JSON list of C-alpha atoms in Angstrom, two decimals:
[
{"chain": "B", "resi": 1, "resn": "GLU", "atom": "CA", "xyz": [-43.02, 58.27, -6.70]},
{"chain": "B", "resi": 2, "resn": "THR", "atom": "CA", "xyz": [-42.00, 55.32, -8.91]},
{"chain": "B", "resi": 3, "resn": "GLY", "atom": "CA", "xyz": [-44.28, 54.10, -11.64]},
{"chain": "B", "resi": 4, "resn": "VAL", "atom": "CA", "xyz": [-45.45, 50.59, -12.42]},
{"chain": "B", "resi": 5, "resn": "THR", "atom": "CA", "xyz": [-42.66, 48.36, -13.69]},
{"chain": "B", "resi": 6, "resn": "GLN", "atom": "CA", "xyz": [-42.94, 44.98, -15.38]},
{"chain": "B", "resi": 7, "resn": "SER", "atom": "CA", "xyz": [-40.36, 42.30, -16.05]},
{"chain": "B", "resi": 8, "resn": "PRO", "atom": "CA", "xyz": [-39.20, 40.89, -18.31]},
{"chain": "B", "resi": 9, "resn": "THR", "atom": "CA", "xyz": [-39.97, 43.17, -21.26]},
{"chain": "B", "resi": 10, "resn": "HIS", "atom": "CA", "xyz": [-39.83, 40.33, -23.78]},
{"chain": "B", "resi": 11, "resn": "LEU", "atom": "CA", "xyz": [-40.06, 36.57, -23.40]},
{"chain": "B", "resi": 12, "resn": "ILE", "atom": "CA", "xyz": [-40.09, 33.61, -25.77]},
{"chain": "B", "resi": 13, "resn": "LYS", "atom": "CA", "xyz": [-41.51, 30.30, -24.58]},
{"chain": "B", "resi": 14, "resn": "THR", "atom": "CA", "xyz": [-42.43, 26.97, -26.13]},
{"chain": "B", "resi": 15, "resn": "ARG", "atom": "CA", "xyz": [-45.94, 25.57, -26.20]},
{"chain": "B", "resi": 16, "resn": "GLY", "atom": "CA", "xyz": [-46.66, 23.57, -23.04]},
{"chain": "B", "resi": 17, "resn": "GLN", "atom": "CA", "xyz": [-44.19, 25.47, -20.87]},
{"chain": "B", "resi": 18, "resn": "GLN", "atom": "CA", "xyz": [-45.02, 27.61, -17.87]},
{"chain": "B", "resi": 19, "resn": "VAL", "atom": "CA", "xyz": [-44.25, 31.32, -17.45]},
{"chain": "B", "resi": 20, "resn": "THR", "atom": "CA", "xyz": [-44.21, 33.84, -14.61]},
{"chain": "B", "resi": 21, "resn": "LEU", "atom": "CA", "xyz": [-44.53, 37.54, -15.31]},
{"chain": "B", "resi": 22, "resn": "ARG", "atom": "CA", "xyz": [-43.80, 40.12, -12.65]},
{"chain": "B", "resi": 23, "resn": "CYS", "atom": "CA", "xyz": [-45.14, 43.55, -11.79]},
{"chain": "B", "resi": 24, "resn": "SER", "atom": "CA", "xyz": [-44.13, 46.12, -9.23]},
{"chain": "B", "resi": 25, "resn": "SER", "atom": "CA", "xyz": [-46.99, 48.47, -8.40]},
{"chain": "B", "resi": 26, "resn": "GLN", "atom": "CA", "xyz": [-46.77, 52.05, -7.23]},
{"chain": "B", "resi": 27, "resn": "SER", "atom": "CA", "xyz": [-46.24, 52.26, -3.50]},
{"chain": "B", "resi": 28, "resn": "GLY", "atom": "CA", "xyz": [-49.53, 52.44, -1.62]},
{"chain": "B", "resi": 29, "resn": "HIS", "atom": "CA", "xyz": [-51.61, 50.99, -4.44]},
{"chain": "B", "resi": 30, "resn": "ASN", "atom": "CA", "xyz": [-53.71, 48.20, -2.95]},
{"chain": "B", "resi": 31, "resn": "THR", "atom": "CA", "xyz": [-55.26, 47.07, -6.19]},
{"chain": "B", "resi": 32, "resn": "VAL", "atom": "CA", "xyz": [-53.50, 45.39, -9.11]},
{"chain": "B", "resi": 33, "resn": "SER", "atom": "CA", "xyz": [-55.05, 44.02, -12.26]},
{"chain": "B", "resi": 34, "resn": "TRP", "atom": "CA", "xyz": [-53.66, 42.09, -15.22]},
{"chain": "B", "resi": 35, "resn": "TYR", "atom": "CA", "xyz": [-54.62, 42.27, -18.89]},
{"chain": "B", "resi": 36, "resn": "GLN", "atom": "CA", "xyz": [-53.87, 40.42, -22.10]},
{"chain": "B", "resi": 37, "resn": "GLN", "atom": "CA", "xyz": [-53.63, 42.51, -25.23]},
{"chain": "B", "resi": 38, "resn": "ALA", "atom": "CA", "xyz": [-53.48, 40.83, -28.62]},
{"chain": "B", "resi": 39, "resn": "LEU", "atom": "CA", "xyz": [-52.16, 42.83, -31.56]},
{"chain": "B", "resi": 40, "resn": "GLY", "atom": "CA", "xyz": [-54.66, 45.42, -32.74]},
{"chain": "B", "resi": 41, "resn": "GLN", "atom": "CA", "xyz": [-57.10, 44.69, -29.92]},
{"chain": "B", "resi": 42, "resn": "GLY", "atom": "CA", "xyz": [-58.04, 46.36, -26.67]},
{"chain": "B", "resi": 43, "resn": "PRO", "atom": "CA", "xyz": [-56.75, 44.83, -23.42]},
{"chain": "B", "resi": 44, "resn": "GLN", "atom": "CA", "xyz": [-58.76, 41.91, -22.03]},
{"chain": "B", "resi": 45, "resn": "PHE", "atom": "CA", "xyz": [-59.21, 41.79, -18.25]},
{"chain": "B", "resi": 46, "resn": "ILE", "atom": "CA", "xyz": [-57.63, 38.65, -16.74]},
{"chain": "B", "resi": 47, "resn": "PHE", "atom": "CA", "xyz": [-58.07, 39.23, -13.01]},
{"chain": "B", "resi": 48, "resn": "GLN", "atom": "CA", "xyz": [-57.75, 41.72, -10.19]},
{"chain": "B", "resi": 49, "resn": "TYR", "atom": "CA", "xyz": [-56.22, 41.49, -6.72]},
{"chain": "B", "resi": 50, "resn": "TYR", "atom": "CA", "xyz": [-57.07, 43.67, -3.77]},
{"chain": "B", "resi": 51, "resn": "ARG", "atom": "CA", "xyz": [-54.96, 43.38, -0.63]},
{"chain": "B", "resi": 52, "resn": "GLU", "atom": "CA", "xyz": [-53.53, 40.03, -1.75]},
{"chain": "B", "resi": 53, "resn": "GLU", "atom": "CA", "xyz": [-56.85, 38.38, -2.57]},
{"chain": "B", "resi": 54, "resn": "GLU", "atom": "CA", "xyz": [-58.34, 37.83, -6.00]},
{"chain": "B", "resi": 55, "resn": "ASN", "atom": "CA", "xyz": [-61.60, 39.75, -6.20]},
{"chain": "B", "resi": 56, "resn": "GLY", "atom": "CA", "xyz": [-62.44, 39.72, -9.88]},
{"chain": "B", "resi": 57, "resn": "ARG", "atom": "CA", "xyz": [-61.76, 37.52, -12.87]},
{"chain": "B", "resi": 58, "resn": "GLY", "atom": "CA", "xyz": [-62.37, 37.78, -16.58]},
{"chain": "B", "resi": 59, "resn": "ASN", "atom": "CA", "xyz": [-63.06, 34.98, -19.03]},
{"chain": "B", "resi": 60, "resn": "PHE", "atom": "CA", "xyz": [-59.71, 33.20, -18.71]},
{"chain": "B", "resi": 61, "resn": "PRO", "atom": "CA", "xyz": [-59.11, 29.53, -17.83]},
{"chain": "B", "resi": 62, "resn": "PRO", "atom": "CA", "xyz": [-57.65, 28.42, -14.47]},
{"chain": "B", "resi": 63, "resn": "ARG", "atom": "CA", "xyz": [-54.21, 27.94, -15.99]},
{"chain": "B", "resi": 64, "resn": "PHE", "atom": "CA", "xyz": [-53.95, 31.72, -15.64]},
{"chain": "B", "resi": 65, "resn": "SER", "atom": "CA", "xyz": [-53.27, 32.42, -11.97]},
{"chain": "B", "resi": 66, "resn": "GLY", "atom": "CA", "xyz": [-51.81, 35.21, -9.92]},
{"chain": "B", "resi": 67, "resn": "LEU", "atom": "CA", "xyz": [-50.41, 36.38, -6.65]},
{"chain": "B", "resi": 68, "resn": "GLN", "atom": "CA", "xyz": [-50.16, 39.74, -4.96]},
{"chain": "B", "resi": 69, "resn": "PHE", "atom": "CA", "xyz": [-47.59, 40.35, -2.22]},
{"chain": "B", "resi": 70, "resn": "PRO", "atom": "CA", "xyz": [-47.53, 42.80, 0.71]},
{"chain": "B", "resi": 71, "resn": "ASN", "atom": "CA", "xyz": [-44.68, 44.78, -0.88]},
{"chain": "B", "resi": 72, "resn": "TYR", "atom": "CA", "xyz": [-46.97, 45.88, -3.78]},
{"chain": "B", "resi": 73, "resn": "SER", "atom": "CA", "xyz": [-45.49, 43.37, -6.21]},
{"chain": "B", "resi": 74, "resn": "SER", "atom": "CA", "xyz": [-47.53, 40.77, -8.07]},
{"chain": "B", "resi": 75, "resn": "GLU", "atom": "CA", "xyz": [-47.16, 37.85, -10.45]},
{"chain": "B", "resi": 76, "resn": "LEU", "atom": "CA", "xyz": [-49.09, 36.41, -13.35]},
{"chain": "B", "resi": 77, "resn": "ASN", "atom": "CA", "xyz": [-48.49, 32.69, -13.91]},
{"chain": "B", "resi": 78, "resn": "VAL", "atom": "CA", "xyz": [-49.59, 30.89, -17.04]},
{"chain": "B", "resi": 79, "resn": "ASN", "atom": "CA", "xyz": [-49.34, 27.10, -17.23]},
{"chain": "B", "resi": 80, "resn": "ALA", "atom": "CA", "xyz": [-49.45, 24.84, -20.28]},
{"chain": "B", "resi": 81, "resn": "LEU", "atom": "CA", "xyz": [-48.78, 27.68, -22.69]},
{"chain": "B", "resi": 82, "resn": "GLU", "atom": "CA", "xyz": [-50.66, 27.71, -25.98]},
{"chain": "B", "resi": 83, "resn": "LEU", "atom": "CA", "xyz": [-49.80, 29.54, -29.19]},
{"chain": "B", "resi": 84, "resn": "ASP", "atom": "CA", "xyz": [-52.78, 31.88, -28.66]},
{"chain": "B", "resi": 85, "resn": "ASP", "atom": "CA", "xyz": [-51.26, 33.06, -25.39]},
{"chain": "B", "resi": 86, "resn": "SER", "atom": "CA", "xyz": [-48.82, 35.15, -27.44]},
{"chain": "B", "resi": 87, "resn": "ALA", "atom": "CA", "xyz": [-49.68, 38.75, -26.55]},
{"chain": "B", "resi": 88, "resn": "LEU", "atom": "CA", "xyz": [-48.67, 41.83, -24.61]},
{"chain": "B", "resi": 89, "resn": "TYR", "atom": "CA", "xyz": [-49.41, 41.33, -20.90]},
{"chain": "B", "resi": 90, "resn": "LEU", "atom": "CA", "xyz": [-50.08, 44.48, -18.95]},
{"chain": "B", "resi": 91, "resn": "CYS", "atom": "CA", "xyz": [-50.45, 45.09, -15.27]},
{"chain": "B", "resi": 92, "resn": "ALA", "atom": "CA", "xyz": [-52.04, 48.14, -13.72]},
{"chain": "B", "resi": 93, "resn": "SER", "atom": "CA", "xyz": [-52.27, 49.39, -10.17]},
{"chain": "B", "resi": 94, "resn": "SER", "atom": "CA", "xyz": [-54.55, 51.87, -8.46]},
{"chain": "B", "resi": 95, "resn": "LEU", "atom": "CA", "xyz": [-55.22, 53.27, -5.01]},
{"chain": "B", "resi": 96, "resn": "ASP", "atom": "CA", "xyz": [-58.61, 51.61, -4.88]},
{"chain": "B", "resi": 97, "resn": "GLN", "atom": "CA", "xyz": [-60.97, 49.64, -7.07]},
{"chain": "B", "resi": 98, "resn": "TYR", "atom": "CA", "xyz": [-63.48, 52.20, -8.24]},
{"chain": "B", "resi": 99, "resn": "ASN", "atom": "CA", "xyz": [-62.42, 55.78, -7.62]},
{"chain": "B", "resi": 100, "resn": "SER", "atom": "CA", "xyz": [-58.84, 56.02, -8.82]},
{"chain": "B", "resi": 101, "resn": "PRO", "atom": "CA", "xyz": [-57.28, 55.91, -12.27]},
{"chain": "B", "resi": 102, "resn": "LEU", "atom": "CA", "xyz": [-55.27, 52.90, -13.37]},
{"chain": "B", "resi": 103, "resn": "HIS", "atom": "CA", "xyz": [-51.51, 53.24, -13.73]},
{"chain": "B", "resi": 104, "resn": "PHE", "atom": "CA", "xyz": [-50.10, 50.83, -16.29]},
{"chain": "B", "resi": 105, "resn": "GLY", "atom": "CA", "xyz": [-46.69, 49.33, -16.80]},
{"chain": "B", "resi": 106, "resn": "ASN", "atom": "CA", "xyz": [-45.20, 49.02, -20.28]},
{"chain": "B", "resi": 107, "resn": "GLY", "atom": "CA", "xyz": [-46.01, 45.33, -20.44]},
{"chain": "B", "resi": 108, "resn": "THR", "atom": "CA", "xyz": [-44.31, 42.04, -21.16]},
{"chain": "B", "resi": 109, "resn": "ARG", "atom": "CA", "xyz": [-44.36, 40.84, -24.77]},
{"chain": "B", "resi": 110, "resn": "LEU", "atom": "CA", "xyz": [-44.80, 37.04, -24.63]},
{"chain": "B", "resi": 111, "resn": "THR", "atom": "CA", "xyz": [-44.23, 34.93, -27.73]},
{"chain": "B", "resi": 112, "resn": "VAL", "atom": "CA", "xyz": [-45.18, 31.26, -27.63]},
{"chain": "B", "resi": 113, "resn": "THR", "atom": "CA", "xyz": [-43.68, 29.09, -30.38]},
{"chain": "F", "resi": 1, "resn": "LYS", "atom": "CA", "xyz": [-71.62, 40.77, -20.53]},
{"chain": "F", "resi": 2, "resn": "GLN", "atom": "CA", "xyz": [-70.39, 44.30, -21.02]},
{"chain": "F", "resi": 3, "resn": "GLU", "atom": "CA", "xyz": [-69.46, 45.24, -24.58]},
{"chain": "F", "resi": 4, "resn": "VAL", "atom": "CA", "xyz": [-67.56, 48.42, -25.33]},
{"chain": "F", "resi": 5, "resn": "THR", "atom": "CA", "xyz": [-67.42, 49.81, -28.86]},
{"chain": "F", "resi": 6, "resn": "GLN", "atom": "CA", "xyz": [-65.31, 52.66, -30.17]},
{"chain": "F", "resi": 7, "resn": "ILE", "atom": "CA", "xyz": [-66.00, 54.54, -33.35]},
{"chain": "F", "resi": 8, "resn": "PRO", "atom": "CA", "xyz": [-64.20, 55.33, -35.58]},
{"chain": "F", "resi": 9, "resn": "ALA", "atom": "CA", "xyz": [-61.51, 52.65, -35.55]},
{"chain": "F", "resi": 10, "resn": "ALA", "atom": "CA", "xyz": [-59.06, 55.06, -37.15]},
{"chain": "F", "resi": 11, "resn": "LEU", "atom": "CA", "xyz": [-59.01, 58.79, -37.76]},
{"chain": "F", "resi": 12, "resn": "SER", "atom": "CA", "xyz": [-56.62, 61.15, -39.55]},
{"chain": "F", "resi": 13, "resn": "VAL", "atom": "CA", "xyz": [-56.90, 64.90, -39.07]},
{"chain": "F", "resi": 14, "resn": "PRO", "atom": "CA", "xyz": [-54.73, 67.90, -39.92]},
{"chain": "F", "resi": 15, "resn": "GLU", "atom": "CA", "xyz": [-52.96, 69.63, -37.08]},
{"chain": "F", "resi": 16, "resn": "GLY", "atom": "CA", "xyz": [-55.08, 72.21, -35.28]},
{"chain": "F", "resi": 17, "resn": "GLU", "atom": "CA", "xyz": [-58.43, 70.52, -35.80]},
{"chain": "F", "resi": 18, "resn": "ASN", "atom": "CA", "xyz": [-60.82, 69.75, -32.98]},
{"chain": "F", "resi": 19, "resn": "LEU", "atom": "CA", "xyz": [-62.03, 66.17, -32.87]},
{"chain": "F", "resi": 20, "resn": "VAL", "atom": "CA", "xyz": [-64.37, 63.81, -31.03]},
{"chain": "F", "resi": 21, "resn": "LEU", "atom": "CA", "xyz": [-63.84, 60.15, -30.25]},
{"chain": "F", "resi": 22, "resn": "ASN", "atom": "CA", "xyz": [-66.82, 58.00, -29.35]},
{"chain": "F", "resi": 23, "resn": "CYS", "atom": "CA", "xyz": [-67.27, 55.15, -26.91]},
{"chain": "F", "resi": 24, "resn": "SER", "atom": "CA", "xyz": [-70.46, 53.20, -26.31]},
{"chain": "F", "resi": 25, "resn": "PHE", "atom": "CA", "xyz": [-71.17, 50.50, -23.73]},
{"chain": "F", "resi": 26, "resn": "THR", "atom": "CA", "xyz": [-74.04, 48.07, -23.33]},
{"chain": "F", "resi": 27, "resn": "ASP", "atom": "CA", "xyz": [-74.28, 47.81, -19.52]},
{"chain": "F", "resi": 28, "resn": "SER", "atom": "CA", "xyz": [-74.88, 51.11, -17.74]},
{"chain": "F", "resi": 29, "resn": "ALA", "atom": "CA", "xyz": [-74.01, 49.61, -14.34]},
{"chain": "F", "resi": 30, "resn": "ILE", "atom": "CA", "xyz": [-70.50, 51.02, -14.33]},
{"chain": "F", "resi": 31, "resn": "TYR", "atom": "CA", "xyz": [-68.62, 52.66, -11.49]},
{"chain": "F", "resi": 32, "resn": "ASN", "atom": "CA", "xyz": [-66.55, 54.85, -13.76]},
{"chain": "F", "resi": 33, "resn": "LEU", "atom": "CA", "xyz": [-65.45, 55.36, -17.34]},
{"chain": "F", "resi": 34, "resn": "GLN", "atom": "CA", "xyz": [-61.80, 55.94, -18.11]},
{"chain": "F", "resi": 35, "resn": "TRP", "atom": "CA", "xyz": [-60.01, 57.18, -21.20]},
{"chain": "F", "resi": 36, "resn": "PHE", "atom": "CA", "xyz": [-56.44, 56.13, -21.98]},
{"chain": "F", "resi": 37, "resn": "ARG", "atom": "CA", "xyz": [-53.90, 56.68, -24.70]},
{"chain": "F", "resi": 38, "resn": "GLN", "atom": "CA", "xyz": [-51.49, 54.02, -25.86]},
{"chain": "F", "resi": 39, "resn": "ASP", "atom": "CA", "xyz": [-48.37, 54.62, -27.91]},
{"chain": "F", "resi": 40, "resn": "PRO", "atom": "CA", "xyz": [-47.12, 51.72, -30.08]},
{"chain": "F", "resi": 41, "resn": "GLY", "atom": "CA", "xyz": [-45.65, 48.87, -28.04]},
{"chain": "F", "resi": 42, "resn": "LYS", "atom": "CA", "xyz": [-46.23, 50.71, -24.77]},
{"chain": "F", "resi": 43, "resn": "GLY", "atom": "CA", "xyz": [-48.56, 50.54, -21.81]},
{"chain": "F", "resi": 44, "resn": "LEU", "atom": "CA", "xyz": [-51.58, 52.75, -21.35]},
{"chain": "F", "resi": 45, "resn": "THR", "atom": "CA", "xyz": [-51.55, 56.26, -19.94]},
{"chain": "F", "resi": 46, "resn": "SER", "atom": "CA", "xyz": [-54.61, 57.41, -18.03]},
{"chain": "F", "resi": 47, "resn": "LEU", "atom": "CA", "xyz": [-56.10, 60.61, -19.46]},
{"chain": "F", "resi": 48, "resn": "LEU", "atom": "CA", "xyz": [-59.39, 61.14, -17.67]},
{"chain": "F", "resi": 49, "resn": "LEU", "atom": "CA", "xyz": [-61.61, 59.25, -15.24]},
{"chain": "F", "resi": 50, "resn": "ILE", "atom": "CA", "xyz": [-65.31, 60.08, -14.96]},
{"chain": "F", "resi": 51, "resn": "GLN", "atom": "CA", "xyz": [-67.18, 58.73, -11.96]},
{"chain": "F", "resi": 52, "resn": "SER", "atom": "CA", "xyz": [-70.64, 57.33, -12.64]},
{"chain": "F", "resi": 53, "resn": "SER", "atom": "CA", "xyz": [-72.18, 60.30, -10.82]},
{"chain": "F", "resi": 54, "resn": "GLN", "atom": "CA", "xyz": [-70.34, 62.83, -12.98]},
{"chain": "F", "resi": 55, "resn": "ARG", "atom": "CA", "xyz": [-71.14, 64.15, -16.44]},
{"chain": "F", "resi": 56, "resn": "GLU", "atom": "CA", "xyz": [-67.72, 65.31, -17.61]},
{"chain": "F", "resi": 57, "resn": "GLN", "atom": "CA", "xyz": [-64.07, 65.84, -16.77]},
{"chain": "F", "resi": 58, "resn": "THR", "atom": "CA", "xyz": [-61.55, 68.20, -18.28]},
{"chain": "F", "resi": 59, "resn": "SER", "atom": "CA", "xyz": [-57.78, 68.20, -18.42]},
{"chain": "F", "resi": 60, "resn": "GLY", "atom": "CA", "xyz": [-56.04, 70.77, -20.57]},
{"chain": "F", "resi": 61, "resn": "ARG", "atom": "CA", "xyz": [-57.15, 70.31, -24.18]},
{"chain": "F", "resi": 62, "resn": "LEU", "atom": "CA", "xyz": [-59.11, 67.17, -23.32]},
{"chain": "F", "resi": 63, "resn": "ASN", "atom": "CA", "xyz": [-62.73, 66.94, -22.26]},
{"chain": "F", "resi": 64, "resn": "ALA", "atom": "CA", "xyz": [-64.57, 63.70, -21.63]},
{"chain": "F", "resi": 65, "resn": "SER", "atom": "CA", "xyz": [-68.30, 63.35, -21.14]},
{"chain": "F", "resi": 66, "resn": "LEU", "atom": "CA", "xyz": [-70.41, 60.49, -19.83]},
{"chain": "F", "resi": 67, "resn": "ASP", "atom": "CA", "xyz": [-74.08, 59.74, -20.41]},
{"chain": "F", "resi": 68, "resn": "LYS", "atom": "CA", "xyz": [-74.84, 56.54, -18.52]},
{"chain": "F", "resi": 69, "resn": "SER", "atom": "CA", "xyz": [-78.47, 56.41, -19.56]},
{"chain": "F", "resi": 70, "resn": "SER", "atom": "CA", "xyz": [-77.57, 56.20, -23.24]},
{"chain": "F", "resi": 71, "resn": "GLY", "atom": "CA", "xyz": [-74.39, 54.20, -22.67]},
{"chain": "F", "resi": 72, "resn": "ARG", "atom": "CA", "xyz": [-72.12, 56.73, -24.32]},
{"chain": "F", "resi": 73, "resn": "SER", "atom": "CA", "xyz": [-68.95, 58.63, -23.61]},
{"chain": "F", "resi": 74, "resn": "THR", "atom": "CA", "xyz": [-67.03, 61.05, -25.80]},
{"chain": "F", "resi": 75, "resn": "LEU", "atom": "CA", "xyz": [-63.49, 62.36, -25.70]},
{"chain": "F", "resi": 76, "resn": "TYR", "atom": "CA", "xyz": [-63.05, 65.81, -27.19]},
{"chain": "F", "resi": 77, "resn": "ILE", "atom": "CA", "xyz": [-59.56, 66.91, -28.17]},
{"chain": "F", "resi": 78, "resn": "ALA", "atom": "CA", "xyz": [-59.13, 70.59, -28.92]},
{"chain": "F", "resi": 79, "resn": "ALA", "atom": "CA", "xyz": [-56.49, 72.03, -31.25]},
{"chain": "F", "resi": 80, "resn": "SER", "atom": "CA", "xyz": [-54.94, 68.67, -32.07]},
{"chain": "F", "resi": 81, "resn": "GLN", "atom": "CA", "xyz": [-51.14, 68.34, -32.29]},
{"chain": "F", "resi": 82, "resn": "PRO", "atom": "CA", "xyz": [-48.89, 65.71, -33.93]},
{"chain": "F", "resi": 83, "resn": "GLY", "atom": "CA", "xyz": [-47.95, 64.54, -30.41]},
{"chain": "F", "resi": 84, "resn": "ASP", "atom": "CA", "xyz": [-51.57, 63.50, -29.91]},
{"chain": "F", "resi": 85, "resn": "SER", "atom": "CA", "xyz": [-51.08, 60.70, -32.44]},
{"chain": "F", "resi": 86, "resn": "ALA", "atom": "CA", "xyz": [-51.75, 57.45, -30.57]},
{"chain": "F", "resi": 87, "resn": "THR", "atom": "CA", "xyz": [-54.46, 54.88, -29.96]},
{"chain": "F", "resi": 88, "resn": "TYR", "atom": "CA", "xyz": [-57.19, 56.07, -27.60]},
{"chain": "F", "resi": 89, "resn": "LEU", "atom": "CA", "xyz": [-59.04, 53.50, -25.50]},
{"chain": "F", "resi": 90, "resn": "CYS", "atom": "CA", "xyz": [-62.05, 53.80, -23.24]},
{"chain": "F", "resi": 91, "resn": "ALA", "atom": "CA", "xyz": [-62.81, 51.37, -20.43]},
{"chain": "F", "resi": 92, "resn": "GLY", "atom": "CA", "xyz": [-65.81, 50.86, -18.16]},
{"chain": "F", "resi": 93, "resn": "THR", "atom": "CA", "xyz": [-65.29, 49.61, -14.60]},
{"chain": "F", "resi": 94, "resn": "GLY", "atom": "CA", "xyz": [-67.95, 47.19, -13.42]},
{"chain": "F", "resi": 95, "resn": "ALA", "atom": "CA", "xyz": [-68.21, 45.13, -10.26]},
{"chain": "F", "resi": 96, "resn": "ASN", "atom": "CA", "xyz": [-64.79, 43.44, -10.07]},
{"chain": "F", "resi": 97, "resn": "ASN", "atom": "CA", "xyz": [-64.07, 43.68, -13.76]},
{"chain": "F", "resi": 98, "resn": "LEU", "atom": "CA", "xyz": [-63.15, 46.19, -16.39]},
{"chain": "F", "resi": 99, "resn": "PHE", "atom": "CA", "xyz": [-63.97, 46.20, -20.11]},
{"chain": "F", "resi": 100, "resn": "PHE", "atom": "CA", "xyz": [-61.97, 47.98, -22.78]},
{"chain": "F", "resi": 101, "resn": "GLY", "atom": "CA", "xyz": [-63.01, 49.04, -26.22]},
{"chain": "F", "resi": 102, "resn": "THR", "atom": "CA", "xyz": [-60.80, 48.18, -29.20]},
{"chain": "F", "resi": 103, "resn": "GLY", "atom": "CA", "xyz": [-59.60, 51.75, -29.51]},
{"chain": "F", "resi": 104, "resn": "THR", "atom": "CA", "xyz": [-59.43, 54.57, -32.05]},
{"chain": "F", "resi": 105, "resn": "ARG", "atom": "CA", "xyz": [-56.10, 55.06, -33.79]},
{"chain": "F", "resi": 106, "resn": "LEU", "atom": "CA", "xyz": [-55.57, 58.79, -34.21]},
{"chain": "F", "resi": 107, "resn": "THR", "atom": "CA", "xyz": [-53.07, 60.34, -36.60]},
{"chain": "F", "resi": 108, "resn": "VAL", "atom": "CA", "xyz": [-52.56, 64.10, -36.52]},
{"chain": "F", "resi": 109, "resn": "ILE", "atom": "CA", "xyz": [-50.88, 65.29, -39.70]},
{"chain": "F", "resi": 110, "resn": "PRO", "atom": "CA", "xyz": [-48.48, 68.26, -39.38]}
]
């Protein structure tokens, strides 16, 4: 059983650019969620996908968007990057939405300059 | 909006001590409450998940309790070890969202 993997591990972008972060969930996990974690803070829920459809969203603007694919991979896209978008981005997968623990990847550290 | 608070923010204990970490939440309409540990610069590792219908869960030296009516959960760590040093986070799962606390940074001194 492989764990959750994220790529890239680190990324530096310039304000105004666009970025795509990738996540490969554990096989069989239908649910994937994405989080933004600023330094010294708890993760903030961005959104959740279940069977390729978004079914939950936190307090993030529309320039944060995502996709989930049938092969258990997913993407987080952020447009028009702002300096405050600098953070650790984490994805997590689970067997279902409410009864199974979350399995996290090690995250992508995004720096916006 | 759900708010999750963890107290204390940081804790240092000598090796071998038993300790309790606290988590409180404002909205009792949660499906489950999860506890995680996070090592510096890493992702989160799931420790325990308590369903809303349950009162506690145990795994090895860890025991987590849940009292939905009072909006509280505790994580009890028995016989702490230096390897337990990490940040511990609790999270409540609501309808299509999940709210984390800001964590308790635990240091176990050898």
